[in-house]
PDB file of C-alpha atoms in Angstrom:
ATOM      1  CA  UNK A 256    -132.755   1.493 -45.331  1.00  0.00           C
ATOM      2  CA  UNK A 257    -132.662  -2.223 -43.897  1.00  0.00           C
ATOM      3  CA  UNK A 258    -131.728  -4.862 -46.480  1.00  0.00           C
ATOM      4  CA  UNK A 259    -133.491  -7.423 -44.226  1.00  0.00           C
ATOM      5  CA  UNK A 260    -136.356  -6.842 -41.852  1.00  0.00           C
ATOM      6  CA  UNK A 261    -137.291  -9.805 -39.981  1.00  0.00           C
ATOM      7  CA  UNK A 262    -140.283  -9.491 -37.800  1.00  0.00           C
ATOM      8  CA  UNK A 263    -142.335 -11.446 -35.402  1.00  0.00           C
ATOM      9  CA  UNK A 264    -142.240 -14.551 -37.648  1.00  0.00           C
ATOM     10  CA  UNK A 265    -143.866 -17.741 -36.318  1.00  0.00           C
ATOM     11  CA  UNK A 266    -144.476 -21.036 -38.023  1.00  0.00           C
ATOM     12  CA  UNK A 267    -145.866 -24.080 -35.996  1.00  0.00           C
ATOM     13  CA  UNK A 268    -145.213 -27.811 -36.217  1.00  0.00           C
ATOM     14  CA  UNK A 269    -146.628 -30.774 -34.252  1.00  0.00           C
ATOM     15  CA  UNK A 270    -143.077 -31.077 -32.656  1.00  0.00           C
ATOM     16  CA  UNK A 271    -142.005 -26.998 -33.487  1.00  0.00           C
ATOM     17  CA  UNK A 272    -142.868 -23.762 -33.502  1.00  0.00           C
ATOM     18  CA  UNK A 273    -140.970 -20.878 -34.365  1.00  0.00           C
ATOM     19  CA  UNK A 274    -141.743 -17.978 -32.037  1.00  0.00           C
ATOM     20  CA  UNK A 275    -141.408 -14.441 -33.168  1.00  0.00           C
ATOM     21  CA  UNK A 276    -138.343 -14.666 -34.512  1.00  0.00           C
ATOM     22  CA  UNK A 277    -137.104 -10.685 -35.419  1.00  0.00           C
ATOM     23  CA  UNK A 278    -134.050  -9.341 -36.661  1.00  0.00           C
ATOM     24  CA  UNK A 279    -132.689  -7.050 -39.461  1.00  0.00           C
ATOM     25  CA  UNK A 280    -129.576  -6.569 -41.959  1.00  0.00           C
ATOM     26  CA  UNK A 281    -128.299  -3.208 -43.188  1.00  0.00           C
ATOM     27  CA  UNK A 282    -126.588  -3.054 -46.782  1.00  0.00           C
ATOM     28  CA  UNK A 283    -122.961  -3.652 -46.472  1.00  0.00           C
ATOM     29  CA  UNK A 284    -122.768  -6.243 -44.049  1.00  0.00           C
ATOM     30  CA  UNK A 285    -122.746 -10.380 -43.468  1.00  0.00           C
ATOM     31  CA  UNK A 286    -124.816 -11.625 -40.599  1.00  0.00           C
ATOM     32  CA  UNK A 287    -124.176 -15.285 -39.488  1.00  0.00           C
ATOM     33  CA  UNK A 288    -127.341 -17.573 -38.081  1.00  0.00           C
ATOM     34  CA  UNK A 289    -126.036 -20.083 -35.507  1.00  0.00           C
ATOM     35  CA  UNK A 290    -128.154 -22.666 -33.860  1.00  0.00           C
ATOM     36  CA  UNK A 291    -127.558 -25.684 -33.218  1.00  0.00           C
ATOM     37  CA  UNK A 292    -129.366 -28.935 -36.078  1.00  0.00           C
ATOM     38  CA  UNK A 293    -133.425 -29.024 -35.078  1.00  0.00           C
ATOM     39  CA  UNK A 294    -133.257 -24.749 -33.634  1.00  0.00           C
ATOM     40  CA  UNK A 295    -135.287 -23.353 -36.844  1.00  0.00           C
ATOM     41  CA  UNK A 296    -132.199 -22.113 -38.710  1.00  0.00           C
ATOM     42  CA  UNK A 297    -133.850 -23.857 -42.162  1.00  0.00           C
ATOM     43  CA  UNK A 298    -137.307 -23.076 -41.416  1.00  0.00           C
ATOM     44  CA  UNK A 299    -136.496 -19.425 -40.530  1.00  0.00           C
ATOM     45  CA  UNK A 300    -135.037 -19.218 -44.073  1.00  0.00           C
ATOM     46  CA  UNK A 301    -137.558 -21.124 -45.679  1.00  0.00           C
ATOM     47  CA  UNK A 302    -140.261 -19.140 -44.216  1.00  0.00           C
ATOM     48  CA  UNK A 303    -138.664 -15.671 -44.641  1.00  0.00           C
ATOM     49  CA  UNK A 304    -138.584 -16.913 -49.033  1.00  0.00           C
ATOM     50  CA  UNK A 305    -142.373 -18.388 -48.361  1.00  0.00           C
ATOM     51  CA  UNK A 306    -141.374 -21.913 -49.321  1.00  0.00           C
ATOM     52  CA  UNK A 307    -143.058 -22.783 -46.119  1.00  0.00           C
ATOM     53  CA  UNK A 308    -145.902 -20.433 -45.467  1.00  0.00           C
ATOM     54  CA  UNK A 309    -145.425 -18.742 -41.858  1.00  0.00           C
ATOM     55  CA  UNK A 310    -148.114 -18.424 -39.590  1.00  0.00           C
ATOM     56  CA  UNK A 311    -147.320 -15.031 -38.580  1.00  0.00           C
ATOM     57  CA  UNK A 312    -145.363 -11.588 -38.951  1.00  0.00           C
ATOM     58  CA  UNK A 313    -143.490  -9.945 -41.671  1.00  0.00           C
ATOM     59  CA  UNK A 314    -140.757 -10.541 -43.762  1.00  0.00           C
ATOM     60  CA  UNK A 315    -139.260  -6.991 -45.984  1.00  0.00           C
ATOM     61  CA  UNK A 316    -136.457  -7.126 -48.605  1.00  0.00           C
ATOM     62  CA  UNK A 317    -134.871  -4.360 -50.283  1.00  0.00           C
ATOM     63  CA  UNK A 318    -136.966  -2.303 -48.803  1.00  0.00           C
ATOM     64  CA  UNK A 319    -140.480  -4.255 -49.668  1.00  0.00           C
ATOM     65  CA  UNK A 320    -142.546  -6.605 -48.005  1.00  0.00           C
ATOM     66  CA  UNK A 321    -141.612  -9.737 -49.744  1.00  0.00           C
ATOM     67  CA  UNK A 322    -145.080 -11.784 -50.071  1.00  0.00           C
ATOM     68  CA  UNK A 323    -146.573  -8.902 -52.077  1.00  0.00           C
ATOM     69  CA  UNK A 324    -143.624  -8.896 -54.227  1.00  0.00           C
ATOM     70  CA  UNK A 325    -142.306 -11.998 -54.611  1.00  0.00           C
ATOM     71  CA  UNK A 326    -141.482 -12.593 -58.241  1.00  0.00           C
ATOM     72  CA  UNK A 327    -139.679  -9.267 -58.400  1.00  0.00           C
ATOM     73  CA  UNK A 328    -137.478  -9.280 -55.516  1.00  0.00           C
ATOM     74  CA  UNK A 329    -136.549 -13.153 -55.984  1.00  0.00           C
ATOM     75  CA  UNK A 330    -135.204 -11.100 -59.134  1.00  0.00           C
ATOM     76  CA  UNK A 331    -133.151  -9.398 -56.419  1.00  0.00           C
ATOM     77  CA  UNK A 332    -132.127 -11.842 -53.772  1.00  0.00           C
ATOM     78  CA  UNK A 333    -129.848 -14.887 -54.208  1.00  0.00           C
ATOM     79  CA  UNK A 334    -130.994 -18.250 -52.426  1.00  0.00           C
ATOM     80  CA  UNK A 335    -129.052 -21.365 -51.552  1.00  0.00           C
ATOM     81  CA  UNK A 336    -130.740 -24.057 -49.248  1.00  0.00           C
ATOM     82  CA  UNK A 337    -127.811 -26.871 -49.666  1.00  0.00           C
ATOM     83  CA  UNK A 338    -126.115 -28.130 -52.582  1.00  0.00           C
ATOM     84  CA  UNK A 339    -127.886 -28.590 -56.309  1.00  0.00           C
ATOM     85  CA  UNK A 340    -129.275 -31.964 -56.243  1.00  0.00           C
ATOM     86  CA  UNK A 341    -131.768 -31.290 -59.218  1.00  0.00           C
ATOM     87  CA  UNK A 342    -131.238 -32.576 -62.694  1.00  0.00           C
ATOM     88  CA  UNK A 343    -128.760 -35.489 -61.250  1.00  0.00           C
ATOM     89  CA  UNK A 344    -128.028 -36.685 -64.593  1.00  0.00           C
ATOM     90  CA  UNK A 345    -128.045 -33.078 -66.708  1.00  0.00           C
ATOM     91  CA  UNK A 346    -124.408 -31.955 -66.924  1.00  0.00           C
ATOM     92  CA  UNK A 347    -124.211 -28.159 -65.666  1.00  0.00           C
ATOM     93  CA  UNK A 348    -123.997 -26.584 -69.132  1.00  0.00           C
ATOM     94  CA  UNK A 349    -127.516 -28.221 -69.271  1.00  0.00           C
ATOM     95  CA  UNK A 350    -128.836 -27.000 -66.128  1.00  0.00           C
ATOM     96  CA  UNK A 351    -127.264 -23.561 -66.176  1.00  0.00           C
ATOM     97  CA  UNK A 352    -129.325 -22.938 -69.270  1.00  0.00           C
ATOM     98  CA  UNK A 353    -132.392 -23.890 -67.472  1.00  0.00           C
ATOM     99  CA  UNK A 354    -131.857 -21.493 -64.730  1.00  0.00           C
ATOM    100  CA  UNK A 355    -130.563 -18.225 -66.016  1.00  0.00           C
ATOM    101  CA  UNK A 356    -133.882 -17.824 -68.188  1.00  0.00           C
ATOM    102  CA  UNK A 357    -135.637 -17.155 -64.915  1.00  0.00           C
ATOM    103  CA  UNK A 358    -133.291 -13.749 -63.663  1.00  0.00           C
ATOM    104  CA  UNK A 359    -133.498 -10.997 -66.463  1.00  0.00           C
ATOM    105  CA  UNK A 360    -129.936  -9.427 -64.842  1.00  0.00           C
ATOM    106  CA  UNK A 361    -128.218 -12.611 -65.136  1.00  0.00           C
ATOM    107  CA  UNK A 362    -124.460 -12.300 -66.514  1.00  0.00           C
ATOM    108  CA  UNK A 363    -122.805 -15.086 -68.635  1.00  0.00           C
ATOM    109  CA  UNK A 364    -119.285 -13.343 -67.449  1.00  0.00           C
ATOM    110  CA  UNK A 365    -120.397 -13.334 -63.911  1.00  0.00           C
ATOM    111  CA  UNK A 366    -121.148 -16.919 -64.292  1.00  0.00           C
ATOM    112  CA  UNK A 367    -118.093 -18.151 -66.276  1.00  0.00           C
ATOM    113  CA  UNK A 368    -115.562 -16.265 -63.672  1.00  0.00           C
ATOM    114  CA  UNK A 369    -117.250 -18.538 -60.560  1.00  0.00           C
ATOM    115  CA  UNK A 370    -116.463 -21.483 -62.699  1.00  0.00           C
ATOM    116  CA  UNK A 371    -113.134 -20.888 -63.187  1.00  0.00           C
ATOM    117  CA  UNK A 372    -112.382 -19.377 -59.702  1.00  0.00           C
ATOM    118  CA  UNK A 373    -114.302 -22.896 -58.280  1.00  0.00           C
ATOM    119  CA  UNK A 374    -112.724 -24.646 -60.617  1.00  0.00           C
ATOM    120  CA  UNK A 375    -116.050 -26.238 -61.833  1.00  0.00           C
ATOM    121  CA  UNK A 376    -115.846 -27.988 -65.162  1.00  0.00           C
ATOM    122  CA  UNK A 377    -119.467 -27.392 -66.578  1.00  0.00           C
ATOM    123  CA  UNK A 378    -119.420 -30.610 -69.101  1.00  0.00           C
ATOM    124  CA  UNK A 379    -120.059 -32.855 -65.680  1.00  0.00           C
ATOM    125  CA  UNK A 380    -122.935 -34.074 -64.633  1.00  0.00           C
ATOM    126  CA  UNK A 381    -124.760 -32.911 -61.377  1.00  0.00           C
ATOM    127  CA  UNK A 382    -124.211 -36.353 -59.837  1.00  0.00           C
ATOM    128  CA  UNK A 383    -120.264 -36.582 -60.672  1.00  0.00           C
ATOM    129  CA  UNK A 384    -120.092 -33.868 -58.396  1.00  0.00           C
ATOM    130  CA  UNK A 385    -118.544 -34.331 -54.497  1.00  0.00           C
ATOM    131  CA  UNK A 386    -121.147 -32.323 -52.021  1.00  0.00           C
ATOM    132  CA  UNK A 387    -118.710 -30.181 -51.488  1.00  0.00           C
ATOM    133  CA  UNK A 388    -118.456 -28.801 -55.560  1.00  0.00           C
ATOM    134  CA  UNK A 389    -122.756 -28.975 -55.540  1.00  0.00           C
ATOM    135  CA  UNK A 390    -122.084 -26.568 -53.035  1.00  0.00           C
ATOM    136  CA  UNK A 391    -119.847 -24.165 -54.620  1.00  0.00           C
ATOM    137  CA  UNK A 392    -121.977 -24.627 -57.936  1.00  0.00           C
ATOM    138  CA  UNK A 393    -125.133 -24.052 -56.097  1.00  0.00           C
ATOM    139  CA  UNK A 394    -123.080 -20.563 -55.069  1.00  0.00           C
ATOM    140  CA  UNK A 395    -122.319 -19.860 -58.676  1.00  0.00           C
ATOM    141  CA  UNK A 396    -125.886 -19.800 -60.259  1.00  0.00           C
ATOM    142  CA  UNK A 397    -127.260 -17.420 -56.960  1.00  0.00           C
ATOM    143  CA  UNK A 398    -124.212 -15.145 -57.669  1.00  0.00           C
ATOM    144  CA  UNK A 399    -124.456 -15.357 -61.317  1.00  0.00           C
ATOM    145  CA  UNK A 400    -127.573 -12.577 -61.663  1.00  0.00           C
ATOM    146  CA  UNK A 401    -125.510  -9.775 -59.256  1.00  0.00           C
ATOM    147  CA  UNK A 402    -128.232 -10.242 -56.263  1.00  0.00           C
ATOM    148  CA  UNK A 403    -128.463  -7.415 -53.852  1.00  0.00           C
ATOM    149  CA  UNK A 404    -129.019  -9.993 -51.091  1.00  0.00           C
ATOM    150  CA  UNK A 405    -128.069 -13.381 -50.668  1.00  0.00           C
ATOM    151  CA  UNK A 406    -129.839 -15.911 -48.265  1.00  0.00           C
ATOM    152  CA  UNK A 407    -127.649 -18.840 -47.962  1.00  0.00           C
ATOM    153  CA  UNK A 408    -128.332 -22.072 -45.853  1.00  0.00           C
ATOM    154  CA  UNK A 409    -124.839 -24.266 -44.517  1.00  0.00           C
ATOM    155  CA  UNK A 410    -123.063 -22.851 -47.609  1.00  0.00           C
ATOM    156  CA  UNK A 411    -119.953 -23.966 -46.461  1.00  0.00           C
ATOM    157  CA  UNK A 412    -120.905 -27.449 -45.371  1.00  0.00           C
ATOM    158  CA  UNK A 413    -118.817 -30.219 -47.128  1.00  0.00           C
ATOM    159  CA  UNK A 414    -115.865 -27.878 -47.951  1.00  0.00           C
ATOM    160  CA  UNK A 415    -112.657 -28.472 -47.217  1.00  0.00           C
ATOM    161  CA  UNK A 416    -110.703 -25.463 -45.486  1.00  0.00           C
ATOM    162  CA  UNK A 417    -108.870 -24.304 -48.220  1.00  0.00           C
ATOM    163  CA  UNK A 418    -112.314 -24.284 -50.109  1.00  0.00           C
ATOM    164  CA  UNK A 419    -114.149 -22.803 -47.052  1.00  0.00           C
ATOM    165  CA  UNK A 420    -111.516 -20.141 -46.744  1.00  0.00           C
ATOM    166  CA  UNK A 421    -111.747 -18.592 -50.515  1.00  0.00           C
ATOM    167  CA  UNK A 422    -115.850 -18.957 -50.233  1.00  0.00           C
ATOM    168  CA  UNK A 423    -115.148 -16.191 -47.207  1.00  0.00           C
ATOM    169  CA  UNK A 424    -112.759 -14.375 -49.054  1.00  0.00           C
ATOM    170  CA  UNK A 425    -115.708 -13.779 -51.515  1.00  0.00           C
ATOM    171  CA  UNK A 426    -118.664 -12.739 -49.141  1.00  0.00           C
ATOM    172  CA  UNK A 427    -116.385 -10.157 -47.797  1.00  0.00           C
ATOM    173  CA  UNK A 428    -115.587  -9.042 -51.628  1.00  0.00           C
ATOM    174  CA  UNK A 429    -119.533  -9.335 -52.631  1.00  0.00           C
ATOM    175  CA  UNK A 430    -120.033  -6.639 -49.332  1.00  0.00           C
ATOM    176  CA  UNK A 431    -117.467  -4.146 -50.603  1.00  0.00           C
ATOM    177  CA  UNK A 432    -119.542  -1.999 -52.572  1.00  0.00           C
ATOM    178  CA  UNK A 433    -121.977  -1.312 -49.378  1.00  0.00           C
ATOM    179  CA  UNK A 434    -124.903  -2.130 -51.357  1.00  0.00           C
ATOM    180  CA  UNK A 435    -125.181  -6.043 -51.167  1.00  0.00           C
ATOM    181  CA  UNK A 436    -125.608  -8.567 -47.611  1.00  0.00           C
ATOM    182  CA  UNK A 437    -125.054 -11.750 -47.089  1.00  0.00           C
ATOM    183  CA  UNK A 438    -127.694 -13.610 -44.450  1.00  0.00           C
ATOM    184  CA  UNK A 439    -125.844 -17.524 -44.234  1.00  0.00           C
ATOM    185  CA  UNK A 440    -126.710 -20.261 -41.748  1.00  0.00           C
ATOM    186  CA  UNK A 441    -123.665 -22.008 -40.399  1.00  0.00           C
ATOM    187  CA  UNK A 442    -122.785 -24.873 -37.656  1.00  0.00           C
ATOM    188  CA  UNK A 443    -118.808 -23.771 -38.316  1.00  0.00           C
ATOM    189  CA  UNK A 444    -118.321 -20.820 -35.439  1.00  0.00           C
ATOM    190  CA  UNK A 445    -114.381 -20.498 -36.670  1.00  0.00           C
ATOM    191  CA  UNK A 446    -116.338 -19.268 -40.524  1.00  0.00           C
ATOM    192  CA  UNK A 447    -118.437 -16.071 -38.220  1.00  0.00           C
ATOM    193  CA  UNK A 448    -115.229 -15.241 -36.459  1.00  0.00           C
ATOM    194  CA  UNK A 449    -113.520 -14.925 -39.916  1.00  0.00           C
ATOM    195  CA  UNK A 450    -115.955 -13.047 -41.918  1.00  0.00           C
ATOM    196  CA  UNK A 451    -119.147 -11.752 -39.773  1.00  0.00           C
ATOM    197  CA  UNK A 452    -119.986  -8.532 -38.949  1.00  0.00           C
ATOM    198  CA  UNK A 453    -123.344  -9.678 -36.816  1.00  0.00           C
ATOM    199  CA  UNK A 454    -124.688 -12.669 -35.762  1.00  0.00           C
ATOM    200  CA  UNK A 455    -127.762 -13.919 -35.082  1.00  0.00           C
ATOM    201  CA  UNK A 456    -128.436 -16.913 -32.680  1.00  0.00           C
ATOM    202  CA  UNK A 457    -131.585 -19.077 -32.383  1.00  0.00           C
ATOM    203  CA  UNK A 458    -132.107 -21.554 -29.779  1.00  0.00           C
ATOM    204  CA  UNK A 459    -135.362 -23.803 -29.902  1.00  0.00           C
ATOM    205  CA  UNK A 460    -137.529 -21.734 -32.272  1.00  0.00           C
ATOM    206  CA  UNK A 461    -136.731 -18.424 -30.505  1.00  0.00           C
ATOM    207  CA  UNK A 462    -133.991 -16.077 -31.114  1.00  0.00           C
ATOM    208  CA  UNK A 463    -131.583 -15.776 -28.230  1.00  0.00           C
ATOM    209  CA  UNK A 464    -129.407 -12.720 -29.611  1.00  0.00           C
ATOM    210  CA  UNK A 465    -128.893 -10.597 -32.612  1.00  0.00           C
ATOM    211  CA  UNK A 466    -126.303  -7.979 -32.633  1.00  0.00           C
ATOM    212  CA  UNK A 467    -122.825  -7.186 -33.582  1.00  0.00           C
ATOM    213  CA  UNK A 468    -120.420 -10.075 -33.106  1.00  0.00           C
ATOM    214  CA  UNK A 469    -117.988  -8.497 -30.453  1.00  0.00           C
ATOM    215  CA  UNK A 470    -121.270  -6.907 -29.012  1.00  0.00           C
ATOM    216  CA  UNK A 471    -122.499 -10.918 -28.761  1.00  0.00           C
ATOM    217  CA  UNK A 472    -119.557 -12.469 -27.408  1.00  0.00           C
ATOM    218  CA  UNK A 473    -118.343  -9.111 -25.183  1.00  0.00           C
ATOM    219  CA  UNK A 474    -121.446 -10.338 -23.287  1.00  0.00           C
ATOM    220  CA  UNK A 475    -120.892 -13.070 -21.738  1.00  0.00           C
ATOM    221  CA  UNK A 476    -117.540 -14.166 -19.629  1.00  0.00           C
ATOM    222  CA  UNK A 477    -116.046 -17.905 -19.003  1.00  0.00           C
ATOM    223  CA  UNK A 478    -115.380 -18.476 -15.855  1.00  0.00           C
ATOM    224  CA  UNK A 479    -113.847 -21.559 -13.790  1.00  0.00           C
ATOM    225  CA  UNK A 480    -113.224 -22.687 -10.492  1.00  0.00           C
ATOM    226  CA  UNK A 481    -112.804 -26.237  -8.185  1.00  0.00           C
ATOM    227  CA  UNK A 482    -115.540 -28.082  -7.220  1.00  0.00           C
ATOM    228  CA  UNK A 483    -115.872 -26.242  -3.713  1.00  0.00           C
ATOM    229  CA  UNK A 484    -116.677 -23.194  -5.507  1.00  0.00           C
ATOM    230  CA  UNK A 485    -119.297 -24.658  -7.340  1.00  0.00           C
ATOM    231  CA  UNK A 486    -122.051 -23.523  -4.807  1.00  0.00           C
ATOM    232  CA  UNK A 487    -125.599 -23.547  -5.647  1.00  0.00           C
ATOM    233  CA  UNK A 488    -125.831 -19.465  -5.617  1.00  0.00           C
ATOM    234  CA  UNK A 489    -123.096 -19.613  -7.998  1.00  0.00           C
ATOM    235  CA  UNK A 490    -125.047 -22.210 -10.125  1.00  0.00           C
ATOM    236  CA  UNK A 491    -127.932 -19.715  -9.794  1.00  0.00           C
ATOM    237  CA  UNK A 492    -125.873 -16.841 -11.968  1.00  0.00           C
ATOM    238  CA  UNK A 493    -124.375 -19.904 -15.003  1.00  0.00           C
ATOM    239  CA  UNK A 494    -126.488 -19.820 -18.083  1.00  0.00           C
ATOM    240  CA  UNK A 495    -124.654 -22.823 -18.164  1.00  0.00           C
ATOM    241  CA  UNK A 496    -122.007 -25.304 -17.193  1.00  0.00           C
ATOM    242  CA  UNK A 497    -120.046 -28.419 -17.354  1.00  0.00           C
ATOM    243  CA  UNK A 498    -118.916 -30.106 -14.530  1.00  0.00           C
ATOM    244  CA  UNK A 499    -116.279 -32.825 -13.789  1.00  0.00           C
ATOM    245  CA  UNK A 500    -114.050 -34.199 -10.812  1.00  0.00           C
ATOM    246  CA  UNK A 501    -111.538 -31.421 -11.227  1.00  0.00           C
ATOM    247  CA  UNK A 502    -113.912 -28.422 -10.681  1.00  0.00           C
ATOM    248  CA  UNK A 503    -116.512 -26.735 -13.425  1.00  0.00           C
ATOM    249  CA  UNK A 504    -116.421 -24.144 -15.951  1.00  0.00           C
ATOM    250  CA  UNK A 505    -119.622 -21.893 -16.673  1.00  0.00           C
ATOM    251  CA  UNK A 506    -120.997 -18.704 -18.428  1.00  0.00           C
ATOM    252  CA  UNK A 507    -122.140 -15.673 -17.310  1.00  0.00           C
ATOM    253  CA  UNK A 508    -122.795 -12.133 -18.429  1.00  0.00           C
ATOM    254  CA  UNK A 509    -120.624  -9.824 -18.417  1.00  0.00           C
ATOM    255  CA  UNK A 510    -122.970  -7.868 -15.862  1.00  0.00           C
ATOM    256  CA  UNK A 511    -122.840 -11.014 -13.934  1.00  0.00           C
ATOM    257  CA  UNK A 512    -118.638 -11.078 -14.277  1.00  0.00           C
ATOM    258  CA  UNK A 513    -117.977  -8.995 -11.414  1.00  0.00           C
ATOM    259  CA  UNK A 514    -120.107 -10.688  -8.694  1.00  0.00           C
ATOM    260  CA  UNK A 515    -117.818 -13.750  -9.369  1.00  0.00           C
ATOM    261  CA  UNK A 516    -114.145 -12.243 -10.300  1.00  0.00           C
ATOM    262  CA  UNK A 517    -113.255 -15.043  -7.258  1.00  0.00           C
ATOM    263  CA  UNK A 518    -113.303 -17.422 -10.252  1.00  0.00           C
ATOM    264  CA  UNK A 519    -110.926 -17.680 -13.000  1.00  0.00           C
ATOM    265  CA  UNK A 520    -112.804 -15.413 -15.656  1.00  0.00           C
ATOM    266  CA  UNK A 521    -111.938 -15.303 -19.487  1.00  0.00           C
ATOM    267  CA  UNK A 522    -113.682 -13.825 -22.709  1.00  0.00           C
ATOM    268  CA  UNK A 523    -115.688 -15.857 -24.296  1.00  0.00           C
ATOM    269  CA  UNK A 524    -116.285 -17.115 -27.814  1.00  0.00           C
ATOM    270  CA  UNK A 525    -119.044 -17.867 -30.471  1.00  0.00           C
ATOM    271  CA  UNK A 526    -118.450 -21.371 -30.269  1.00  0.00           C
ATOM    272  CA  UNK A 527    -118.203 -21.692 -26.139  1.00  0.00           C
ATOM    273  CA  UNK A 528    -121.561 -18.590 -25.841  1.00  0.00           C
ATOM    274  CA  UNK A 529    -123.576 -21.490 -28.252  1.00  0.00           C
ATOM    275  CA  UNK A 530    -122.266 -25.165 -26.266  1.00  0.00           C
ATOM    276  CA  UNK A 531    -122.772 -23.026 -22.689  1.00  0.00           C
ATOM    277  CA  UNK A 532    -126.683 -22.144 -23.382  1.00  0.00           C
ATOM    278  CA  UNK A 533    -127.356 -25.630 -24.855  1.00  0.00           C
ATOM    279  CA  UNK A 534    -126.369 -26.498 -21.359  1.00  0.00           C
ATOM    280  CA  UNK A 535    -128.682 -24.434 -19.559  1.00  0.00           C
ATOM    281  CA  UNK A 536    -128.210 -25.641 -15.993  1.00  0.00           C
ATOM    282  CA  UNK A 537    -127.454 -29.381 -17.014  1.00  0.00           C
ATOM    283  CA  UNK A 538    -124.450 -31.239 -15.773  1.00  0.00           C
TER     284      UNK A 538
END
């Protein structure tokens, strides 16, 4: 049974419009969302937890369409769009109490074990904290009721590496069991190389690709060459390229690979698939 079901969801804007955006999570795994700022990643997540109401299409967790059951499967699902900003002037203790009256399964020794292992002293105050710790307490109260799924926007923006590194550590421990997913936006490719299973990429309210993450970047090759190779039946075949007075480098398919293998080809990564197709054909 599918975790996640994301299908045909649209949501328009004077300036934006999300555009049938489908995909789908199975228990067990983490699925990255790349896109560059302004692509939809926040309103796809927004609309998926009906904070913004979509226009169109479906949206199942856990196995159950999640308008029709909203209260009880936001029992279910941990959320995180930024860093906790509420209560600026409540010190944690404070807010924590607040929020763990809402989530029936929430665990005090789940919750005290985040602290300590994010080092998060709960007798500050929300606005003593660095973005960075609003973050990682923001990541303590979803975690803190044992969520089957966990939707998380940037949640390792404003971390430092070492920081960034044991947040990945623990998505990959939360997945162990085979029963819980992780769904997180991200603008840091090197974090989806070190922890995703799938990825998901959206490019101006549409998604691009969603698949495995060596299926996604096994499909497309760099390739490089001087300028007199750059011929216009070659441009034809880039998704996209960059060009300079020493020659140009591109991406193509992997289908495409072999029609040009009188280039210098290489694989490509997450990070070169996403700069190459917001270069569609652009010098």
């Amino acid at each position: 049974m599918e975790i996640l079901s994301v299908r045909n969801l649209c949501k328009k804007y004077e300036k934006f419009e999300l555009r049938n955006v489908s995909f789908s999570l199975e228990p067990g795994y983490i699925m990255g969302f790349i896109g560059k700022n302004g692509a939809g990643k926040t309103t796809t997540l927004k609309s998926m937890l009906n904070l913004v109401r979509p226009d169109a299409g479906t949206v199942a967790m856990c196995g159950e369409e999640f308008r029709a059951n909203e209260l009880e499967l936001k029992q279910r699902i941990g959320f995180m769009l930024g860093g906790v900003t509420f209560y600026p002037k409540q010190r944690l203790r404070v807010v924590t109490k607040v929020i763990r009256r809402f989530y029936d399964e929430w665990d005090d020794a789940v919750y005290e074990g985040y602290l300590r292992r994010f080092d998060l002293d709960p007798d500050k105050k929300v606005e003593e904290l660095s973005a960075g710790m609003r973050v990682k307490y923001a990541l303590t109260l979803a975690l803190s009721y044992r969520p089957k799924l966990l939707l998380l926007d940037e949640p390792t923006s404003g971390l430092d590496p070492v920081s960034r590194d044991d947040v990945l550590e623990l998505f990959q421990e939360i997945i162990e069991d085979g029963e819980r997913s992780i769904l997180f936006s991200t603008q840091i490719t090197s974090d989806l190389e070190k922890c995703a299973d799938y990825v998901t990429y959206i490019k101006n309210g549409e998604i691009v690709a969603s698949s495995e993450k060596d299926d996604f970047t096994g499909a497309y090759r760099i390739v490089k060459g001087t300028g007199d190779q750059f011929t216009d039946e070659l441009k034809q075949r880039l998704i996209g390229y960059k060009k300079n007075a020493f020659g140009f480098s591109g991406l193509v398919t992997a289908e495409d690979a072999p029609r040009v293998d009188h280039l210098e080809t290489s694989p490509a990564d997450i990070e070169s698939i996403m700069i190459y197709f917001e270069k569609e054909h652009r010098e």
